[in-house]
XYZ file of C-alpha atoms in Angstrom:
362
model
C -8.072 -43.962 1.936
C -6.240 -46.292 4.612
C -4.390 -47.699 1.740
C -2.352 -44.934 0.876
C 0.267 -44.188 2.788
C 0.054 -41.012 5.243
C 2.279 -38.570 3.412
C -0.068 -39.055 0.502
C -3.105 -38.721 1.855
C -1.147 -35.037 4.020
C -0.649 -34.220 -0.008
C -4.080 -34.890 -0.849
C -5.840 -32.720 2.492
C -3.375 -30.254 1.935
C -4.456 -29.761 -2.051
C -8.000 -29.951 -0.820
C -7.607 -26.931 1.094
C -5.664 -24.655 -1.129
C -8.628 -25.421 -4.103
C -10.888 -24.632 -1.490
C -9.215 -21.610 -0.617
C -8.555 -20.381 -4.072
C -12.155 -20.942 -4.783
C -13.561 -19.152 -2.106
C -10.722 -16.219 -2.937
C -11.508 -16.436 -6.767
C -15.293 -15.993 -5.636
C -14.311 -13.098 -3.382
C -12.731 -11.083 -5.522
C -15.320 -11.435 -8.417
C -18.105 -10.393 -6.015
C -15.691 -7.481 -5.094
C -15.202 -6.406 -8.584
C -18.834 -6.488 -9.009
C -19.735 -4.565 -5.632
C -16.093 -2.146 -6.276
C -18.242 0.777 -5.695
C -18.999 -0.023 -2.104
C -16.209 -2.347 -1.318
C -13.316 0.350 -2.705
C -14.508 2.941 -0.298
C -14.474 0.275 2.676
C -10.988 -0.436 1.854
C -9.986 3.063 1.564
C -11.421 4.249 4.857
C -9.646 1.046 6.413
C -6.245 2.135 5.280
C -7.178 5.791 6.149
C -8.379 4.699 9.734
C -5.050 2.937 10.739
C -3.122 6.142 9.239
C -4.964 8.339 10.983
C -6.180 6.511 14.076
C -2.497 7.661 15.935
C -3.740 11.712 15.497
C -7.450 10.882 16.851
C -6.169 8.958 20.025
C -3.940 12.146 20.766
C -6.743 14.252 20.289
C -9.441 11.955 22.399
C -6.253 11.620 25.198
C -6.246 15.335 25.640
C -10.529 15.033 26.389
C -11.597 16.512 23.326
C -14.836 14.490 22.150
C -14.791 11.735 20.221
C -16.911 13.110 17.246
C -14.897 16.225 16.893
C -11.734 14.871 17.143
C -12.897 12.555 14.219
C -14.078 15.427 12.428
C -10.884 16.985 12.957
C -8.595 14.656 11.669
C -10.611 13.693 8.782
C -10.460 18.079 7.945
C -7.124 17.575 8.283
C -6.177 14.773 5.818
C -8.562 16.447 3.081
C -6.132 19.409 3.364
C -2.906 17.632 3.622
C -4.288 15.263 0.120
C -5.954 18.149 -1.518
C -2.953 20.630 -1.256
C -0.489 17.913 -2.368
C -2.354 16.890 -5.200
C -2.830 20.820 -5.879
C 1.083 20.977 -5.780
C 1.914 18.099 -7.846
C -0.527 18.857 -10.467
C 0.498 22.293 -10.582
C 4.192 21.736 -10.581
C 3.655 18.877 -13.399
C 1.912 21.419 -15.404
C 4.411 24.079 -15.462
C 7.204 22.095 -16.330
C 5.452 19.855 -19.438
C 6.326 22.541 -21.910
C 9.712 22.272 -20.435
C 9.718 17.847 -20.335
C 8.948 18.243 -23.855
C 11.099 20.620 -24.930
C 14.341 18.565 -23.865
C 13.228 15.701 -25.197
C 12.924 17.883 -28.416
C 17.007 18.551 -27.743
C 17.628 15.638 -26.878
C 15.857 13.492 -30.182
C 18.185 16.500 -32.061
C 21.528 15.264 -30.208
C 20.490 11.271 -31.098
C 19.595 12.335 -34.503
C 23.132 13.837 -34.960
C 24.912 10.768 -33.641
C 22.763 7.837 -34.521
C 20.332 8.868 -37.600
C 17.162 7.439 -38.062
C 16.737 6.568 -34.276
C 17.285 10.356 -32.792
C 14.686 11.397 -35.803
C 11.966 9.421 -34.573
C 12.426 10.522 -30.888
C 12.322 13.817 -32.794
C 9.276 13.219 -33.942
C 8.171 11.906 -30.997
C 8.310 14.968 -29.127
C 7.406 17.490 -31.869
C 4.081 15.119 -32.215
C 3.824 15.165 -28.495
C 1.217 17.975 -28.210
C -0.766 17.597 -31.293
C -1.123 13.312 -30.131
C -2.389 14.800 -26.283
C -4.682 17.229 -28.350
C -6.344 13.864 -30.514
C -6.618 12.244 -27.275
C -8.280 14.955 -25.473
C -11.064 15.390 -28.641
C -11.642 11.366 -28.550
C -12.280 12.112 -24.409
C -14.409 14.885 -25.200
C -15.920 12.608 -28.047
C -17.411 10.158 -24.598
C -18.127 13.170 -22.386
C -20.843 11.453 -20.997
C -18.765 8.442 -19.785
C -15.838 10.390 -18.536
C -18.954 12.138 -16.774
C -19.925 9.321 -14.794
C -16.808 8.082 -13.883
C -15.719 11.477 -12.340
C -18.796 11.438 -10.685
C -18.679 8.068 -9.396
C -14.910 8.414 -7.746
C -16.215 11.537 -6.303
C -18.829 9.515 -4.525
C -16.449 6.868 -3.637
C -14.258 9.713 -1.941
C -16.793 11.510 0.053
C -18.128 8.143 0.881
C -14.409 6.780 2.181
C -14.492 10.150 4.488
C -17.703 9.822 6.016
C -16.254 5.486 6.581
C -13.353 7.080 8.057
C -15.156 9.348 10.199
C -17.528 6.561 11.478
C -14.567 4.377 11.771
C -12.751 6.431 13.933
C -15.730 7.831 16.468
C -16.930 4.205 17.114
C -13.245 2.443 16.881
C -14.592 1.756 20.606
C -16.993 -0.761 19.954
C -15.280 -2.975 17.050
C -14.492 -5.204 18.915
C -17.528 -6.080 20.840
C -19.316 -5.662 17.576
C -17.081 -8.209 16.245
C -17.702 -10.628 19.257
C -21.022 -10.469 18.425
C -21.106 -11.338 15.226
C -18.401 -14.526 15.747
C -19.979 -18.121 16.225
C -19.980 -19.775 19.345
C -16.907 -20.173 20.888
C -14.567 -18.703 18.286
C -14.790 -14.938 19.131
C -11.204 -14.835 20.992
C -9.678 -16.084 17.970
C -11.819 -14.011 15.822
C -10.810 -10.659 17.825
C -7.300 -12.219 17.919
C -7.079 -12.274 14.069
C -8.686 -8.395 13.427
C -6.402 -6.961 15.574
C -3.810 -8.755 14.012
C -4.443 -7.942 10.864
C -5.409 -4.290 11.641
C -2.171 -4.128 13.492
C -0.295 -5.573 10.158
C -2.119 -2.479 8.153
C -1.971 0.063 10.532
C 1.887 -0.563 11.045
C 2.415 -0.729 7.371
C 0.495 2.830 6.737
C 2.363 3.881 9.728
C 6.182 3.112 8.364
C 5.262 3.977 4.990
C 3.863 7.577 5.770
C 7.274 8.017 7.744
C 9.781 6.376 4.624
C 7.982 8.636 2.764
C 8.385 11.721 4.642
C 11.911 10.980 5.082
C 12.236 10.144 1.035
C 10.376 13.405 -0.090
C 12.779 15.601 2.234
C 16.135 13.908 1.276
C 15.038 14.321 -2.151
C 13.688 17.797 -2.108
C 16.451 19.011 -0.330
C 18.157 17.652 -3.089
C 16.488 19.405 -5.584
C 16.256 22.450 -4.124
C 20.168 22.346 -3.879
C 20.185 21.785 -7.660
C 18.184 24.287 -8.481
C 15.422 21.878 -9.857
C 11.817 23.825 -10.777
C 9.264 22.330 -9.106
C 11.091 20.735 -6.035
C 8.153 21.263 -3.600
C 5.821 19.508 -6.531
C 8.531 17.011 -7.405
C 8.390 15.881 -3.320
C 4.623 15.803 -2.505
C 5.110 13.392 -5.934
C 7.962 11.179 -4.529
C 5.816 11.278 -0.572
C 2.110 9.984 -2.858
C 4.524 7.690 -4.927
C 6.206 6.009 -1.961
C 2.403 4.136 -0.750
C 3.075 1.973 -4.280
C 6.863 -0.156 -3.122
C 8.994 -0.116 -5.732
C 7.268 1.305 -8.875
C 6.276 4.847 -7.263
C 9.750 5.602 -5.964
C 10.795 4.395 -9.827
C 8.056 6.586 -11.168
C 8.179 9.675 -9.015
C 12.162 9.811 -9.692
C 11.943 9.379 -13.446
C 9.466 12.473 -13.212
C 12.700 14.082 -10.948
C 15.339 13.610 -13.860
C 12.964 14.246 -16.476
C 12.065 17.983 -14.678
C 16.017 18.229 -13.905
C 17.080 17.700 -17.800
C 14.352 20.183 -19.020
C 15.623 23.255 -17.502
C 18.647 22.066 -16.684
C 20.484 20.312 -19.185
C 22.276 16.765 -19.176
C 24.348 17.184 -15.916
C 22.148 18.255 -13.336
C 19.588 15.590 -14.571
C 22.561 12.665 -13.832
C 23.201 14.474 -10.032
C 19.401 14.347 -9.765
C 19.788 10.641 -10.571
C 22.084 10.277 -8.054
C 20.422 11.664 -5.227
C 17.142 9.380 -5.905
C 19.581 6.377 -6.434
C 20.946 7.249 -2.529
C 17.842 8.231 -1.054
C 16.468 4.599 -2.148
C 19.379 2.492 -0.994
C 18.821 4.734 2.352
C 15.487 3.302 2.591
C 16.199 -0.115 1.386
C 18.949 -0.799 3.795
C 18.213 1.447 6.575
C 15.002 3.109 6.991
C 13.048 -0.170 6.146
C 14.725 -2.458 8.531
C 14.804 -0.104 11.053
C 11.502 1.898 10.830
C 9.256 -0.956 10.130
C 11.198 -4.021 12.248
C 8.162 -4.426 14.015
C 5.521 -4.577 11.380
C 4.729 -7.057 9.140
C 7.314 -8.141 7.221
C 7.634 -9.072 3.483
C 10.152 -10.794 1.282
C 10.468 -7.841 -1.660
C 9.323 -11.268 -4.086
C 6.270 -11.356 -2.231
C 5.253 -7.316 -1.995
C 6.101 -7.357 -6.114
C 3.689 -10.334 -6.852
C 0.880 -8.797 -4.874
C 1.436 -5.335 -6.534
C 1.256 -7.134 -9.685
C -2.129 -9.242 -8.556
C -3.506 -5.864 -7.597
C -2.460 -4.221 -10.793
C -4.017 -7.217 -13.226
C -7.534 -6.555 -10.632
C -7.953 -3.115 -10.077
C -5.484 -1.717 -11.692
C -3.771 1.514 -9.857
C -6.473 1.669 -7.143
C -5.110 -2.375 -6.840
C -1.669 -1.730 -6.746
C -2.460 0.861 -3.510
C -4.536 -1.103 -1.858
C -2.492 -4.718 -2.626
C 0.543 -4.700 -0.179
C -0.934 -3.419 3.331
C -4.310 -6.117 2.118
C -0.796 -8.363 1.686
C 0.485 -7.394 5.571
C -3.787 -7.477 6.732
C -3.333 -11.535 5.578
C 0.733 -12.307 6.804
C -0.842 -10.679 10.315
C -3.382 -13.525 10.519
C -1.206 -16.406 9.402
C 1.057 -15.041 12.163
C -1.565 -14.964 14.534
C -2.858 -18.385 13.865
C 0.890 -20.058 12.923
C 1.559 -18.308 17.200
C -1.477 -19.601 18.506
C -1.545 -23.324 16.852
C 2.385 -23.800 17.506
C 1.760 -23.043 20.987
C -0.875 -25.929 21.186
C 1.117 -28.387 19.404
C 4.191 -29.756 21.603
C 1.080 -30.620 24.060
C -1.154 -32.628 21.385
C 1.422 -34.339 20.040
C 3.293 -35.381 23.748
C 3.208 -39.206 23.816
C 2.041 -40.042 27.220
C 4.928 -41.111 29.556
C 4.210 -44.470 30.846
C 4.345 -43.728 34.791
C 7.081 -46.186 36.776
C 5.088 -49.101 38.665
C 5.597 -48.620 42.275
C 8.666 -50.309 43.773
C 7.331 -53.392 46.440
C 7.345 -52.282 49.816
C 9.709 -54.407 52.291
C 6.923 -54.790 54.760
């Protein structure tokens, strides 16, 4: 190895550790895959303990006890989530009939202009309910599966409550617990790292729940002006869709414009447009930079490739869980690019060769 000259052999350590590293993640993530019915629920009360870990410290600050204040706050989210999903559901239900029905129109209007092309979008949407209906019998067809995996995200659920609950009551002792488990004379960095990194997710939840806030009032507001059915639905859709960067504001507002042209033709479906087109460049060039300056941040290229990872492992659940796992990991190499950079000006000092003493005249 002495023969080759030092930039080489740099190349050559560096390459060793990245296949180490991708083999140890590769590894990880299969055993995670296999194990996704305890590890998603871990994951999930992580994300729901920095979220919700701001409401418990008010409650514990103003001496209520620790296990009721946990108890409390994980009441509270079940509400918040079950009445939003109640309301999107709900408003997505009552305006299908309607979603179809325009795109019924609107196959007519291409068909007039353009033939062939406005036909089969025609068809498309005449099809639409009897296609759901052959879907639904082939579901019905593996009751038994569809059985099991309702019941096993229920028990992932109730499972990621009571880990939220637990999470939040003993938040206390983490960090000795984590002492405890770190080998000998790395627990400062270790504790160093987890808050980091819980720090990275808990400011990520933390900007996020308030982008989306913002985002599902602008917009709501928006479609309440228009005269949009469903605008309280249509909101609660754009607030869940805002937790997935990118593709849930894209999905949330196609459902937007697709509710606007049902019952309310061609023009109020385009001012609908508009207002999700402004209320993203408001968060893309103001509420992001200003809300979430002190978080973690990520280059846009970076946040789509790990939606995209997430998306290829786990699918939805993936794409939820892949950008604050994505801040968790950019809070450590922070931490350790601080700490390391701090220690290298002194390691790499040359020694300063100290002046001989000048001859005395005596």
């Amino acid at each position: 190895m002495q023969l080759l000259p030092v930039p080489v052999r740099r190349f050559a350590a560096w390459c060793a550790v990245l296949l180490l590293v991708s083999g140890v993640g590769y590894v990880g993530i299969r055993l995670c895959a296999e194990l996704r019915t305890a590890v998603t629920p871990v994951l999930l009360a992580l994300l729901g303990t920095a979220l919700l870990g701001p409401l418990y410290r008010r409650l514990v600050n103003v001496h209520v006890n620790r296990s009721v204040a946990a108890m409390i706050t994980c009441v509270a989210v079940v509400a918040v989530v079950g009445g939003a999903v109640y309301i999107v559901v709900a408003a997505l239900i009552d305006t299908g009939d309607q979603i179809v029905s325009s795109l019924k129109d609107a196959g007519n209007s291409l068909a007039d202009h353009f033939g062939a092309a406005g036909t089969s979008v025609d068809d498309l949407a005449s099809n639409a309910k009897e296609l759901l209906t052959k879907f639904g019998g082939t579901a019905a067809s593996n009751v038994i599966s569809g059985v099991s995996v309702v019941g096993e995200t229920i028990a992932m659920a109730v499972l990621a409550l009571l880990l939220v609950f637990f999470f939040l009551r003993d938040s206390d002792r983490a960090a000795g617990l984590l002492r405890s488990l770190s080998p000998h004379g790395t627990a400062d960095l270790v504790e160093a790292m987890a808050r980091r990194a819980f720090e990275g997710v808990e400011g990520f939840m933390r900007g996020t729940t308030v982008i989306a806030l913002i985002d599902a009032l602008c917009i709501g507001v928006g479609l309440l002006v228009l005269d949009v059915p469903g605008a309280f639905g249509l909101a609660a859709l754009v607030f869940v869709g805002a937790y997935i960067p990118y593709l849930g504001a894209f999905l949330s507002g196609a459902v937007a414009v697709l509710v606007a042209l049902a019952d309310r033709g061609f023009v109020i479906a385009l001012w609908v447009l508009g207002v999700v087109l402004a209320v993203q460049v408001l968060e893309g060039h103001v509420l992001q930079p200003m809300i979430q300056s002190r978080t973690v941040q990520m280059h846009p290229a970076v946040v789509m490739i790990a939606i995209t990872a997430g998306a290829s492992v786990a699918g939805v659940l993936g794409m939820l869980l892949a950008v604050p796992l994505t801040a968790a990991v950019f809070g450590v190499v922070h931490e350790l690019r601080e700490r390391y950079a701090s220690q290298e000006p002194n390691s790499e000092m040359s020694p300063v060769t100290a002046p001989s003493p000048e001859p005395s005249d005596s």
